[in-house]
Short mmCIF file of C-alpha atoms in Angstrom, two decimals:
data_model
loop_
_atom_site.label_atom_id
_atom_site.label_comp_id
_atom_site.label_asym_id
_atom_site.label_seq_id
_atom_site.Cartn_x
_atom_site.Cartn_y
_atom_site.Cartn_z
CA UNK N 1 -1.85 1.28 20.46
CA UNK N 2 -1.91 4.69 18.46
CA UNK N 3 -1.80 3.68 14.42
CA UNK N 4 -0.09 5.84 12.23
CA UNK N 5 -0.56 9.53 12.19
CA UNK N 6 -0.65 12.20 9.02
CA UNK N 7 -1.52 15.38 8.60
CA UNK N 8 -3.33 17.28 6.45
CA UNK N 9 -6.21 14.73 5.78
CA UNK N 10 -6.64 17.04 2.76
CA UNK N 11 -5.24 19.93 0.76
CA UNK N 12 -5.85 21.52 -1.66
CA UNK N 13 -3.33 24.20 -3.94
CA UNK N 14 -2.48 25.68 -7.50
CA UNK N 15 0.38 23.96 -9.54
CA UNK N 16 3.56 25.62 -8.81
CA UNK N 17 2.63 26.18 -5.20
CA UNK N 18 4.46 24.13 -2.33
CA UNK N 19 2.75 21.68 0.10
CA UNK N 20 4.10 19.93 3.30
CA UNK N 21 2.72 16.50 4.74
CA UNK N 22 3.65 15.03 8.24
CA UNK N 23 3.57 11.94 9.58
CA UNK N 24 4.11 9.99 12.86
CA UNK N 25 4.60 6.54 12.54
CA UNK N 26 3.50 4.23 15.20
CA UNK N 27 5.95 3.92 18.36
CA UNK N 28 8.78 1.73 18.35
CA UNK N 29 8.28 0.88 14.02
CA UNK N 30 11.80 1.68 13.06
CA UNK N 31 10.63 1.55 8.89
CA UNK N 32 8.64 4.56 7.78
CA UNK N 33 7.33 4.52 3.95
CA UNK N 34 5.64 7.63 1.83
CA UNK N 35 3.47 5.61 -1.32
CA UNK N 36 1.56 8.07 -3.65
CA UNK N 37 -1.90 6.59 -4.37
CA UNK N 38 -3.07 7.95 -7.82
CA UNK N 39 -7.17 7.26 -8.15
CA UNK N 40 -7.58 3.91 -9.27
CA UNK N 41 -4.29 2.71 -9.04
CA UNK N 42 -2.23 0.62 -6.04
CA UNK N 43 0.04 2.35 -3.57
CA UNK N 44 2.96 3.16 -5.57
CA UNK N 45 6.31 3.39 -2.91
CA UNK N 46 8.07 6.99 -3.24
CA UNK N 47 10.86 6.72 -0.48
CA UNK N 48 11.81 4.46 2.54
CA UNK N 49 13.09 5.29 5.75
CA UNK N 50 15.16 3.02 8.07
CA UNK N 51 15.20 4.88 11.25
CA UNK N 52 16.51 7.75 10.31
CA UNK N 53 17.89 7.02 7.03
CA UNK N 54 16.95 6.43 3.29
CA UNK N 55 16.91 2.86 2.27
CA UNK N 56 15.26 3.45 -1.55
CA UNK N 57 14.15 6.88 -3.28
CA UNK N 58 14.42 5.27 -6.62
CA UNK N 59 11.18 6.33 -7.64
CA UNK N 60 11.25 9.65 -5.94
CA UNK N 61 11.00 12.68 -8.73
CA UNK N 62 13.81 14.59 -6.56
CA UNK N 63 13.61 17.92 -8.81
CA UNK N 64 10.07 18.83 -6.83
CA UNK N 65 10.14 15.72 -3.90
CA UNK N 66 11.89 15.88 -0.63
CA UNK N 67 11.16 14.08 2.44
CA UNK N 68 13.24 13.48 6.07
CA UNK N 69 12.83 11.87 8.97
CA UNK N 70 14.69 13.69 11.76
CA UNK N 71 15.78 11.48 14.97
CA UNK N 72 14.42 8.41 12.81
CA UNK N 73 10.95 9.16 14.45
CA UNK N 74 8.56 11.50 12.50
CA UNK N 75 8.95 12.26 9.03
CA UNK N 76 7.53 15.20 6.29
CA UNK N 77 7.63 14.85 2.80
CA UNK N 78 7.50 18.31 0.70
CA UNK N 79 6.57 18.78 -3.34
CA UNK N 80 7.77 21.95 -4.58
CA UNK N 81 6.85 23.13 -7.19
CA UNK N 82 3.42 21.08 -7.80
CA UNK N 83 2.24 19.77 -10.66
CA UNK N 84 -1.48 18.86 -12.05
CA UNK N 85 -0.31 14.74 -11.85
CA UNK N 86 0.81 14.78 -8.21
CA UNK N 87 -3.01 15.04 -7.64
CA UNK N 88 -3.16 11.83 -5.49
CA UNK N 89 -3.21 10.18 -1.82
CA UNK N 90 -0.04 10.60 -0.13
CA UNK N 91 -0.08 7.84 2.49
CA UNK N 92 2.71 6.87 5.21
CA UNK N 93 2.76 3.57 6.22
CA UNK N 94 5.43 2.09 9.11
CA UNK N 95 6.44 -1.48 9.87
CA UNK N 96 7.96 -3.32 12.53
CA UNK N 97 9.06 -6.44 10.91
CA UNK N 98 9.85 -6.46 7.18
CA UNK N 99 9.71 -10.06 6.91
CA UNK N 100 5.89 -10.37 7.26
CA UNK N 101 4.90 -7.54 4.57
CA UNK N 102 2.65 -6.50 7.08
CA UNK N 103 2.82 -2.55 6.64
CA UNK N 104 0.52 -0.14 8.86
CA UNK N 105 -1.07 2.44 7.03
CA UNK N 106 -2.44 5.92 8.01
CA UNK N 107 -5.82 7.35 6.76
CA UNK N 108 -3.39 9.70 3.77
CA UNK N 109 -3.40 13.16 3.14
CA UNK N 110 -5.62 13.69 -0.37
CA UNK N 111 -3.73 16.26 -2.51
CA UNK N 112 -5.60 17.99 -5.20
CA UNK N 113 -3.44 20.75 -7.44
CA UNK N 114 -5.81 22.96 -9.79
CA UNK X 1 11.81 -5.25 -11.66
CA UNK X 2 8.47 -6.58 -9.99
CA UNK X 3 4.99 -6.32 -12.27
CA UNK X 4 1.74 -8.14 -10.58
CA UNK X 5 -1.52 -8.59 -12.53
CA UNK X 6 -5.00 -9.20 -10.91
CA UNK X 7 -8.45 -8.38 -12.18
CA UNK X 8 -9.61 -4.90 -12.04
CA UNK X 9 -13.55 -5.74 -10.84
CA UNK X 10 -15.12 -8.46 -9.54
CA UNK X 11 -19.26 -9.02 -8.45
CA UNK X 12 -20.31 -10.96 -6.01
CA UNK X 13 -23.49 -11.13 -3.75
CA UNK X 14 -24.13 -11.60 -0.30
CA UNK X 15 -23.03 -14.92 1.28
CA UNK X 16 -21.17 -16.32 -1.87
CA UNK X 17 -17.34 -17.39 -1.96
CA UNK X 18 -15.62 -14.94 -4.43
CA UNK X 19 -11.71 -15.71 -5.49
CA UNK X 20 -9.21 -13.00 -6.36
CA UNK X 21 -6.01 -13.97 -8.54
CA UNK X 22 -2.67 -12.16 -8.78
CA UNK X 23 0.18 -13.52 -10.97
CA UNK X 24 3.69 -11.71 -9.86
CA UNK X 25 7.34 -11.40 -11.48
CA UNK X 26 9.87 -10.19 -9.28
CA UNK X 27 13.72 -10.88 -9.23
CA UNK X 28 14.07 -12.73 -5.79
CA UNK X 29 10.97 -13.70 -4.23
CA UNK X 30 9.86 -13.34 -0.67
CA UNK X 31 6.00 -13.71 -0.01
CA UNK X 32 3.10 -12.40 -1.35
CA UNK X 33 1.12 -10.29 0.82
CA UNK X 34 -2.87 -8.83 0.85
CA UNK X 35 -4.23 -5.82 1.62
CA UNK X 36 -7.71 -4.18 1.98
CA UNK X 37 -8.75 -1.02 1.05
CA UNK X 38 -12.42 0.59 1.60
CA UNK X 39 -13.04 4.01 -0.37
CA UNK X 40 -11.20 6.63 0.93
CA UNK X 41 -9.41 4.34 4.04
CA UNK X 42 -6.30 3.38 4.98
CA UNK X 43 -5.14 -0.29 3.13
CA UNK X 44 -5.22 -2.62 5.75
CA UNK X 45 -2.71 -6.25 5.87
CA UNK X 46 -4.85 -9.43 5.49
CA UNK X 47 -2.40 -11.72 5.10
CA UNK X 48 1.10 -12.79 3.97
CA UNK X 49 2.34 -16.33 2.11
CA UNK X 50 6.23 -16.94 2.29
CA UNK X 51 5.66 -20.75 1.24
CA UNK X 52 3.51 -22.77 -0.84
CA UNK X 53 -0.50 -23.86 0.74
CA UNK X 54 -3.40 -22.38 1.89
CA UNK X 55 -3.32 -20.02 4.89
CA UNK X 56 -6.74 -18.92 7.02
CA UNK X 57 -7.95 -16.44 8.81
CA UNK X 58 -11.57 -16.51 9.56
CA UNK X 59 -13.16 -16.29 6.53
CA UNK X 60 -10.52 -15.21 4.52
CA UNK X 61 -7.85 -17.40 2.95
CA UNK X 62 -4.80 -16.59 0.96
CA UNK X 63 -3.17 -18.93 -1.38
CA UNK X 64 0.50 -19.29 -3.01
CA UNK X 65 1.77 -21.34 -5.59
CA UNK X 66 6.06 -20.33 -5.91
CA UNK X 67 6.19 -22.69 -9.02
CA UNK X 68 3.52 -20.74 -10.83
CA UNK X 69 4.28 -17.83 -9.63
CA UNK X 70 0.25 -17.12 -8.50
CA UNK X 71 -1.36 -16.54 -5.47
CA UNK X 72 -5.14 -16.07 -4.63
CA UNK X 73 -7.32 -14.65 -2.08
CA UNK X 74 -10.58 -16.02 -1.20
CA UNK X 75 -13.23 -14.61 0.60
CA UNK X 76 -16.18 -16.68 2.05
CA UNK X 77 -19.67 -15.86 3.07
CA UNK X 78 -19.55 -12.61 1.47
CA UNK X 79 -21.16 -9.45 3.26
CA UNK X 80 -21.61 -6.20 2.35
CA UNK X 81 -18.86 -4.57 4.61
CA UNK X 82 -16.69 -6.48 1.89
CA UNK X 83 -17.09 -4.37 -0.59
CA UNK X 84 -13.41 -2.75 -1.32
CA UNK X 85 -10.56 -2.59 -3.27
CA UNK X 86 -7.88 -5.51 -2.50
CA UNK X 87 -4.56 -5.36 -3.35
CA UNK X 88 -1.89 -8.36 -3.84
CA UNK X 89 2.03 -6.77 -2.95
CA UNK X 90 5.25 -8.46 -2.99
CA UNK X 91 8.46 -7.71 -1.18
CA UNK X 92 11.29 -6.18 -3.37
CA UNK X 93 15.16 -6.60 -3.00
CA UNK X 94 17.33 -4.88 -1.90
CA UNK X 95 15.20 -3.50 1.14
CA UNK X 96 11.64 -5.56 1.19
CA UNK X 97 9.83 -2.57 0.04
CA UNK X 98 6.66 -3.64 -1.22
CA UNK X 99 5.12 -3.02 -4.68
CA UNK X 100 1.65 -3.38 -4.90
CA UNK X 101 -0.79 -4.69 -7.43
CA UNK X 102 -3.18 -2.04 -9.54
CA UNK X 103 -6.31 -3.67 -7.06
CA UNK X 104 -9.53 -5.34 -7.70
CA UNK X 105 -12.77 -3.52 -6.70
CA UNK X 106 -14.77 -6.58 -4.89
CA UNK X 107 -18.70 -5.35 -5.08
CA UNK X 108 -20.96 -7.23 -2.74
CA UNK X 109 -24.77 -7.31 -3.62
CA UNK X 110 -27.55 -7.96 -1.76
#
C-alpha cells in the first residue's frame, strides 16, 4: 500500500514570496490533515479535510494560508505572502478511522523563508 | 482547549527500560495516542488507549490512567534505532483532530 505522498520534500524562498505544497493522501483515507512542524516543537494541526470539505481551520492564519482538496482526493496548501516564522515542516497526514488516532504521515515538505 | 505536558529529554542506554509520561487536559476525552518521530521522518502511530490498563505491542507498552488524567509509554530493551522524538496526542472535539504533545527526545547509548 502507497503511504502518503507530498511534494516538495524541500523549498526554499524569500519572505513575501508564495509557495505551493501538494499532497496525496493514501487511497480510500477519506480525512486529509496539513500540521506545521516548527523545529523542536509537536505537529501543530493547521486545517482538516473530510473528503472534500473543511472540518476545522481554526488555527489556520487565513490572511497568507489557503489550502483545498478538490474531488476530496488530493489536496495543496498555499502561503502567500511568507513570512520568516512559517519556516517549518509542513506535513500531511490522512486517516481512515478517526476513532483509533492512528494518523498516517508523509515524509513533509521543509520550508525555509530567508 | 487541550494542553499535554511530557518531558523534553530523556537518556537511556542500550537494553534498559526507559518510561515516558504525558499528563493531558482536554474538554471531552477520547484516547490518548503515541507517535514516533526519527530526525527528519515522518511521525509514525505506536499506539492508542481509549480505556484505562496497560496495552502491548512488542516491546513497547502504552499506559492510561482517565482518573489522573496521565498516560505513559514504556519502552523495553532499549536499542539504538530508538533514539527519536515521541510524541503523546489526544483527540479533540468537535472533529477528533489530534493535538500533539511538544515531544521528548529519547537518546539511546551504547
Amino acid at each position: 500500500e502507497a503511504g502518503v505522498a507530498q511534494s516538495p520534500r524541500y523549498k526554499i524562498i524569500e519572505k513575501r514570496q508564495s509557495v505551493a505544497f501538494w499532497c496525496n493522501p493514501i487511497s480510500g483515507h477519506a480525512t486529509l490533515y496539513w500540521y506545521q512542524q516548527i523545529l523542536g516543537q509537536g505537529p501543530k494541526l493547521l486545517i482538516q479535510f473530510q473528503n472534500n470539505g473543511v472540518v476545522d481551520d481554526s488555527q489556520l492564519p487565513k490572511d497568507r494560508f489557503s489550502a483545498e482538496r478538490l474531488k476530496g482526493v488530493d489536496s495543496t496548501l498555499k502561503i502567500q505572502p511568507a513570512k520568516l516564522e512559517d519556516s517549518a515542516v509542513y506535513l500531511c497526514a490522512s486517516s481512515l478511522f478517526q476513532l483509533t488516532g492512528e494518523l498516517f504521515f508523509g515524509e513533509g515538505s521543509r520550508l525555509t523563508v530567508l | 482547549g487541550q494542553s499535554l505536558e511530557q518531558p523534553s529529554e530523556v537518556t537511556a542506554v542500550e537494553g534498559a527500560i526507559v518510561q515516558i509520561n504525558c499528563t493531558y487536559q482536554t474538554s471531552g476525552f477520547y484516547g490518548l495516542s503515541w507517535y514516533q518521530q526519527h530526525d527528519g521522518g515522518a511521525p509514525t502511530f505506536l499506539s492508542y488507549n481509549a480505556l484505562d490498563g496497560l496495552e502491548e505491542t512488542g516491546r513497547f507498552s502504552s499506559f492510561l490512567s482517565r482518573s489522573d488524567s496521565y498516560g505513559y509509554l514504556l519502552l523495553q530493551e532499549l536499542q539504538m534505532k530508538d533514539s527519536a522524538s515521541y510524541f503523546c496526542a489526544v483527540p479533540s472535539r468537535p472533529a477528533r483532530q489530534l493535538t500533539f504533545g511538544s515531544g521528548t527526545q529519547l537518546t539511546v547509548l551504547p
